[in-house]
mmCIF file of C-alpha atoms in Angstrom:
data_model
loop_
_atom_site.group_PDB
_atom_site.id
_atom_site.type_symbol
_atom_site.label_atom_id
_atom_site.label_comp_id
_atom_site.label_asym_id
_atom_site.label_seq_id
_atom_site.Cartn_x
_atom_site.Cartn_y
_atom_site.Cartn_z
ATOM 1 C CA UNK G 1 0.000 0.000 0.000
ATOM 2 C CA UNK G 2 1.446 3.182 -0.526
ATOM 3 C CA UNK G 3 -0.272 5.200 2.365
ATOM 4 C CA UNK G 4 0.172 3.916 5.712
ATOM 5 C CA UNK G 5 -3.172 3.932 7.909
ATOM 6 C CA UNK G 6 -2.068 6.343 10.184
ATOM 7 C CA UNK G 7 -1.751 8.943 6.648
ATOM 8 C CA UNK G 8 -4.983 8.592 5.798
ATOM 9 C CA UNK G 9 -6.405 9.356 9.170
ATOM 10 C CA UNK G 10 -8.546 12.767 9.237
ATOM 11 C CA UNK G 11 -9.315 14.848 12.199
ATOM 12 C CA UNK G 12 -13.336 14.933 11.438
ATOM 13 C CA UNK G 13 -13.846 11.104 11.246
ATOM 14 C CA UNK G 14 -17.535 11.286 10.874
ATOM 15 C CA UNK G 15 -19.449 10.523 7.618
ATOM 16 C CA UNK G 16 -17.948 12.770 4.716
ATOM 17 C CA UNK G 17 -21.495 13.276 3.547
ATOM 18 C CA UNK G 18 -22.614 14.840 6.755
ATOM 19 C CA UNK G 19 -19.702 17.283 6.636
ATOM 20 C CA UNK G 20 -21.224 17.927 2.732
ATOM 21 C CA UNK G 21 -24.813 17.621 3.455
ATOM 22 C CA UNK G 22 -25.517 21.542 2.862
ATOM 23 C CA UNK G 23 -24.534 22.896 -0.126
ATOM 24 C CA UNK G 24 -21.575 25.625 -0.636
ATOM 25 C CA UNK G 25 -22.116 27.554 -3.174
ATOM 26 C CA UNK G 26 -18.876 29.178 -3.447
ATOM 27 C CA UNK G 27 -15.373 29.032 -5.313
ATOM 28 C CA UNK G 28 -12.182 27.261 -2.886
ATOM 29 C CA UNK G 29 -9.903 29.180 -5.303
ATOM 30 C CA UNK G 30 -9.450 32.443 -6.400
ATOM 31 C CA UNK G 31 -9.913 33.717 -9.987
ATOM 32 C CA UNK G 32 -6.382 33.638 -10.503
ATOM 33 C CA UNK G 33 -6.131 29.593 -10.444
ATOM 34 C CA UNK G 34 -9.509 29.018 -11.856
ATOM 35 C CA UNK G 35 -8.395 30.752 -14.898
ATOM 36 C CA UNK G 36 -5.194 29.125 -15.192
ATOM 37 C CA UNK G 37 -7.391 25.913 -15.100
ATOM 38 C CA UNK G 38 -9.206 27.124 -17.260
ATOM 39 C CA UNK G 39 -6.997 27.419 -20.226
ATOM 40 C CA UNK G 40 -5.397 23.956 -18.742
ATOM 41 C CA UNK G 41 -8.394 22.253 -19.634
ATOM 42 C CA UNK G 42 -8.535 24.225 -22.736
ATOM 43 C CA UNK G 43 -4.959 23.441 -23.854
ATOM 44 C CA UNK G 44 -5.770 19.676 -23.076
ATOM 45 C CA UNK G 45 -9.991 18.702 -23.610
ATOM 46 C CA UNK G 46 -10.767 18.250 -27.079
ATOM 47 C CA UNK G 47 -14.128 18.867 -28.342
ATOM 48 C CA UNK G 48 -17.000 16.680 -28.785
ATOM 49 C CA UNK G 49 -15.336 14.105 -25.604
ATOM 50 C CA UNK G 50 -16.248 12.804 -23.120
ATOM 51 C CA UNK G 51 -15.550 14.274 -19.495
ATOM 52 C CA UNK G 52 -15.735 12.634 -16.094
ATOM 53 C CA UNK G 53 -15.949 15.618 -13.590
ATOM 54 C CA UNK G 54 -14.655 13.666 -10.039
ATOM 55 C CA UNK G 55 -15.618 15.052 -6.579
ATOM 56 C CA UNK G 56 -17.524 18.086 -8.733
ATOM 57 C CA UNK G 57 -19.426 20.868 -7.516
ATOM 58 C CA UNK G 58 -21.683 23.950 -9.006
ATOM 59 C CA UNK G 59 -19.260 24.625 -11.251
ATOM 60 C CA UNK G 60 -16.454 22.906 -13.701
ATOM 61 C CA UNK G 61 -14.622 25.756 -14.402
ATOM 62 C CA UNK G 62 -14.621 24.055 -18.002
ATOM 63 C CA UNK G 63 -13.932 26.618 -21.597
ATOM 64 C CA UNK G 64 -17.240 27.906 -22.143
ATOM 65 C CA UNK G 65 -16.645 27.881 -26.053
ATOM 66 C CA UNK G 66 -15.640 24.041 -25.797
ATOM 67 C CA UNK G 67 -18.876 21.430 -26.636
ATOM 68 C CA UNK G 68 -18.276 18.219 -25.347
ATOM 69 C CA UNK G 69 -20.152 14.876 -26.257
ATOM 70 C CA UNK G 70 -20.893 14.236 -22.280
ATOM 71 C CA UNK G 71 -20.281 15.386 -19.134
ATOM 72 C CA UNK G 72 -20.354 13.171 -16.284
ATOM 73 C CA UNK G 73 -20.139 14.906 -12.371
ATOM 74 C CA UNK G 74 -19.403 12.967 -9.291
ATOM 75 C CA UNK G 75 -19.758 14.209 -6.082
ATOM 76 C CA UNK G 76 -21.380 14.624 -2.818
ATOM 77 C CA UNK G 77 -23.962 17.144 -2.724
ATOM 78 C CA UNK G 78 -26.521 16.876 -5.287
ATOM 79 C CA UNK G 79 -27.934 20.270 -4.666
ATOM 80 C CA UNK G 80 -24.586 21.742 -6.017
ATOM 81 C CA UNK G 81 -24.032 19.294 -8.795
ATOM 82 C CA UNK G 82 -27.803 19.772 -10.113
ATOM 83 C CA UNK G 83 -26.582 23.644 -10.599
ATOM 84 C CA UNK G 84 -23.724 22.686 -12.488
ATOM 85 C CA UNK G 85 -24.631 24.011 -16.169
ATOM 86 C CA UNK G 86 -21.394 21.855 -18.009
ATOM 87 C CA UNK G 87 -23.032 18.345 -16.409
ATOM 88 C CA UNK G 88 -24.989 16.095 -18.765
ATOM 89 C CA UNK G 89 -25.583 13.563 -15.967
ATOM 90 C CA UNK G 90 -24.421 13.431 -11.865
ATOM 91 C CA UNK G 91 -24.096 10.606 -9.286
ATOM 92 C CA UNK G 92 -23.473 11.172 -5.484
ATOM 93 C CA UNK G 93 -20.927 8.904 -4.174
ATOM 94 C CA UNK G 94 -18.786 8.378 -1.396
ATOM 95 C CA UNK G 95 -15.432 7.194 -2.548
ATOM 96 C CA UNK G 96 -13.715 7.438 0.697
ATOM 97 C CA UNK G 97 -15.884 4.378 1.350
ATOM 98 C CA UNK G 98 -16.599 3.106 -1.987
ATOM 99 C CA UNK G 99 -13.931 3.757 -4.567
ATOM 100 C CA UNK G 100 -15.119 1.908 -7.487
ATOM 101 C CA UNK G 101 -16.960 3.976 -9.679
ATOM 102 C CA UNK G 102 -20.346 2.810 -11.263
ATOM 103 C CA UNK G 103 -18.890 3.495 -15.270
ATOM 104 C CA UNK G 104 -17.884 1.413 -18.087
ATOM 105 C CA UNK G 105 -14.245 0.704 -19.080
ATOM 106 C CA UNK G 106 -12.291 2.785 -20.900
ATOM 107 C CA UNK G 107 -15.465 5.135 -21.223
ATOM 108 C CA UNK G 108 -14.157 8.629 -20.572
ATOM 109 C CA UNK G 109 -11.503 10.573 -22.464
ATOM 110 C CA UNK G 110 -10.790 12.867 -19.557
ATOM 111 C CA UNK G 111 -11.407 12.309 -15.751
ATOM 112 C CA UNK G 112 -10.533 16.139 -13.473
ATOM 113 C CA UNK G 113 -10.064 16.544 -10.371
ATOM 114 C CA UNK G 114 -10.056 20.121 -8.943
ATOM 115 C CA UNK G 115 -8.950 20.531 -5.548
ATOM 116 C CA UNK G 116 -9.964 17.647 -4.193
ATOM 117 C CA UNK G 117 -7.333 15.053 -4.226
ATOM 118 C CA UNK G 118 -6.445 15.438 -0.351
ATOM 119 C CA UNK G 119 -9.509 14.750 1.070
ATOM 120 C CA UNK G 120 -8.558 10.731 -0.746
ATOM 121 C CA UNK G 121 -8.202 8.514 1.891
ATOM 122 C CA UNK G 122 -7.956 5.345 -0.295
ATOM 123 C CA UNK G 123 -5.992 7.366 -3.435
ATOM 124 C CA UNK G 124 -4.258 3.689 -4.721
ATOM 125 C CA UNK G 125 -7.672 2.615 -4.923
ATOM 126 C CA UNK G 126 -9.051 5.910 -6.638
ATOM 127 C CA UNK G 127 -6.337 6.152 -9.578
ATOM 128 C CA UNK G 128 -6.391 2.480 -10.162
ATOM 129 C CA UNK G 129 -10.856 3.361 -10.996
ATOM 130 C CA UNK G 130 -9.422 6.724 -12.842
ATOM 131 C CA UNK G 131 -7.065 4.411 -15.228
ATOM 132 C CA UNK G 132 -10.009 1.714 -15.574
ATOM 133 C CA UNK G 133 -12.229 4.367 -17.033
ATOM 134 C CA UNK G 134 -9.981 6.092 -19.333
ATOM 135 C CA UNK G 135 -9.945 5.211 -22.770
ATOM 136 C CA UNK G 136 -6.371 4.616 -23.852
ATOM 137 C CA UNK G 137 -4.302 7.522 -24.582
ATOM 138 C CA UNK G 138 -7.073 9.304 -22.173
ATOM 139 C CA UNK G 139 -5.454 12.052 -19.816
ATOM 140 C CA UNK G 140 -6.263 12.906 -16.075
ATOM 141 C CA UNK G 141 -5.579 16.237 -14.318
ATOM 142 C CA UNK G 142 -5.408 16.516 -10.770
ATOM 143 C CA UNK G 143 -5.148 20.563 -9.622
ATOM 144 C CA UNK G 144 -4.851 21.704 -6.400
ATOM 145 C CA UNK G 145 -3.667 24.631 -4.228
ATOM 146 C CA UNK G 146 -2.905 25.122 -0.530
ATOM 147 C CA UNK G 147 -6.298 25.892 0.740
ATOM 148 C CA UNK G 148 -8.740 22.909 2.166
ATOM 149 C CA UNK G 149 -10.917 21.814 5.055
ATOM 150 C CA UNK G 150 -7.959 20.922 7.281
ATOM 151 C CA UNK G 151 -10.650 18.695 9.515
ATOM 152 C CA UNK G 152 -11.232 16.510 5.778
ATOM 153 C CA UNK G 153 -7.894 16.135 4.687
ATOM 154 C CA UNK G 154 -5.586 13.103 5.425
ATOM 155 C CA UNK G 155 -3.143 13.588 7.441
ATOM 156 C CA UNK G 156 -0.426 12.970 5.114
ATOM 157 C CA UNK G 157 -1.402 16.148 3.398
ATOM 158 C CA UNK G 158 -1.814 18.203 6.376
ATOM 159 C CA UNK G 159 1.789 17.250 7.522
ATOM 160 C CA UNK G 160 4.113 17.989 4.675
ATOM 161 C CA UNK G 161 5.219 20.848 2.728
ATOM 162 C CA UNK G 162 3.444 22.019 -0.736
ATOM 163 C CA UNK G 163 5.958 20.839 -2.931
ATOM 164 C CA UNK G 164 5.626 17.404 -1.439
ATOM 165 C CA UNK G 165 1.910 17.044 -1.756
ATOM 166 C CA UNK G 166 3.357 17.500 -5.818
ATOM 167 C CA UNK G 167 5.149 14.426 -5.428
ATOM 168 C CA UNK G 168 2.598 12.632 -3.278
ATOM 169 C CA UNK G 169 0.339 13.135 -6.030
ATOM 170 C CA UNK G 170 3.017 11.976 -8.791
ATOM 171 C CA UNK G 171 3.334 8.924 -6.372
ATOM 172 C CA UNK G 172 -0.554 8.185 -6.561
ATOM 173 C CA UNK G 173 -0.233 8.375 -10.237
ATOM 174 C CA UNK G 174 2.787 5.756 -10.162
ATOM 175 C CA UNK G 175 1.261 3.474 -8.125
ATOM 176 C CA UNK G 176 -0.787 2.332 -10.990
ATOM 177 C CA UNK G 177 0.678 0.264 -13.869
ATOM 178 C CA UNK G 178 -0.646 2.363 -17.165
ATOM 179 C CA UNK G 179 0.064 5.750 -16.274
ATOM 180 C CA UNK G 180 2.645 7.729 -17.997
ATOM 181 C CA UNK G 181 5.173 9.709 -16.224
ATOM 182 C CA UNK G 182 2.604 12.840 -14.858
ATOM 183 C CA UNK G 183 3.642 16.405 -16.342
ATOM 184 C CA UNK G 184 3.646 18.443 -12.833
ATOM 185 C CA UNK G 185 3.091 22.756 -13.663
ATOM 186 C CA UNK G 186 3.848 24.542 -10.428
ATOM 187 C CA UNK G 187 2.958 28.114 -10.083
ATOM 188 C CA UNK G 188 3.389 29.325 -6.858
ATOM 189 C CA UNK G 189 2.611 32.634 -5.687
ATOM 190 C CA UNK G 190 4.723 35.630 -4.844
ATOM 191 C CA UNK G 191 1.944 37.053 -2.624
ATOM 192 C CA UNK G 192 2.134 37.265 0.973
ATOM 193 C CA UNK G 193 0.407 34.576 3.098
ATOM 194 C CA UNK G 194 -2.363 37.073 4.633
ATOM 195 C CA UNK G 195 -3.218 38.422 1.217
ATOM 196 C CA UNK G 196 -2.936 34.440 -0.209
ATOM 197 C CA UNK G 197 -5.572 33.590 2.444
ATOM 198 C CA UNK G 198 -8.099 36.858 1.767
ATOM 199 C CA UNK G 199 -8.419 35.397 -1.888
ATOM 200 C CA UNK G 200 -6.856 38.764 -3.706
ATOM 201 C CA UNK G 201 -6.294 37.448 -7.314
ATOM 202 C CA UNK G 202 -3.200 36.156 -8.168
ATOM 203 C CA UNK G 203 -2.444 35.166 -4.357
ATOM 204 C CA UNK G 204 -3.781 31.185 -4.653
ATOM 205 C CA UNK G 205 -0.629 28.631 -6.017
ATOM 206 C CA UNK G 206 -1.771 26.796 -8.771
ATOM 207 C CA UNK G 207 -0.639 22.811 -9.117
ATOM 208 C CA UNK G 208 -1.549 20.244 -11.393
ATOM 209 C CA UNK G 209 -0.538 16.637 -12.376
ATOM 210 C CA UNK G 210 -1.157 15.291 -15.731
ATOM 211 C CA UNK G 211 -0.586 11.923 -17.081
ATOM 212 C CA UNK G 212 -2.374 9.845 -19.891
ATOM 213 C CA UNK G 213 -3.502 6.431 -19.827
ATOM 214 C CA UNK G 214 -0.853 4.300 -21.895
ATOM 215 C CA UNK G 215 -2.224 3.575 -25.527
ATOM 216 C CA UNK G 216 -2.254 0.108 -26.662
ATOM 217 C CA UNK G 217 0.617 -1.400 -28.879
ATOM 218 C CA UNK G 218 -1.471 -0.858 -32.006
ATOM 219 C CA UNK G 219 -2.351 2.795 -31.386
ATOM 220 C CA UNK G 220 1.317 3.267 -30.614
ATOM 221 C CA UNK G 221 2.645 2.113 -33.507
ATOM 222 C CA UNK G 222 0.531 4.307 -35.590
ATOM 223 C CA UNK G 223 1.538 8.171 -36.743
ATOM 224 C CA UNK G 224 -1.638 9.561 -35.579
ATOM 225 C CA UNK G 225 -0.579 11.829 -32.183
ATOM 226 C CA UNK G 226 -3.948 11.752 -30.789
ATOM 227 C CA UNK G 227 -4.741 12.874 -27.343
ATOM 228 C CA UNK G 228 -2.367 10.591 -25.749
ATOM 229 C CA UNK G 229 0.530 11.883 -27.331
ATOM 230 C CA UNK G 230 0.623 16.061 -26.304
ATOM 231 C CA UNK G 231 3.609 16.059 -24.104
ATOM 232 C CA UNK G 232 3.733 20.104 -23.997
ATOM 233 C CA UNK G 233 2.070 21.000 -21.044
ATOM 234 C CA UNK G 234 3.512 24.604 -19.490
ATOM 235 C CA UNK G 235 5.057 25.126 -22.894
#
């Protein structure tokens, strides 16, 4: 396993759908990050896919000009995920205690995942479900920043620097056979912590992990690039 138990403990034990019972109906990030994922998903979603949106909300933060065949949402408050204008279709799901995902193989083209990777307490178990339901040469982005609900995160992520919570994600992605090596963009800010934390724009770093779902040996060996193949992320 590549968390010990004692990592994946939180400080607010109870039932994650309690804590997300009521609806928020509010941005985690500031506009700075959201449009930097913005153009992330832009640079990376082609039109007319498929999308799995994981742990979702209200909003995607997905290019408004970009039409995609489907958009699935996942998360835990169906009040906010009913708002959502970019979802075609929503399921509420705890995958803290239920991991695998009710979808097809190798159905999505992209699965996202915005700032909600360290509330995972099973991530080996999460990634292994994102690689299942990626069609080959499918990519996954993970984005996150520093902010969360300290009582929902691990404690893994609570106890170790920024920069290591990039790696710890890298890790999750290597712990499953399939993945290629994840593209990491780091943008940290230059702010100062108090103005970080009041949400002025610009203040909020902005990570994210990408990495594909291997093609097959046939799609490899052919000259069409396809999705699987853009390897200039940050460029």
């Amino acid at each position: 396993m590549l968390l010990r138990p004692n990592q994946r403990l939180k400080l607010d034990d109870t039932d994650d759908k309690l804590f997300y019972d009521y609806p928020r109906f509010v941005t985690h990030v500031d506009e700075g990050f959201i449009q930097q994922l913005t153009d992330l998903y832009r640079q990376r979603l082609k039109p007319d896919t498929r999308i799995f949106d994981m742990m979702s909300s209200w909003v995607s933060h997905l290019p408004a000009e970009i039409e995609f065949d489907h958009v699935e949402g996942h998360g835990l408050n169906a009040e906010e995920l009913a708002r959502n204008p970019r979802l075609n279709h929503y399921f509420v799901q705890n995958i803290n205690e239920k991991p695998q995902l009710p979808l097809p193989d190798q159905d999505f083209d992209a699965v996202i995942n915005c700032v909600s990777v360290q509330y995972m307490q099973y991530p080996e178990a999460v990634f292994t479900e994102i690689h299942r339901i990626l069609k080959p040469g499918g990519v996954a982005i993970i984005s996150f920043s520093n902010r969360m609900f300290h009582q929902k995160a691990i404690q893994v992520w609570r106890d170790v620097s920024e920069a290591s919570r990039v790696e710890l994600v890298k890790r999750y992605f290597a712990s499953v056979p399939g993945f290629t090596t994840p593209e990491v963009i780091v943008n940290q800010s230059t702010a100062p912590n108090f103005l970080q934390w009041l949400g002025i724009p610009g203040g909020d770093p902005f990570y994210a992990a990408i990495a594909y779902r291997h093609e097959d040996t046939v799609t490899r060996g052919h000259g069409d690039a396809g999705i699987g193949r853009r390897t200039d992320a940050g460029s």
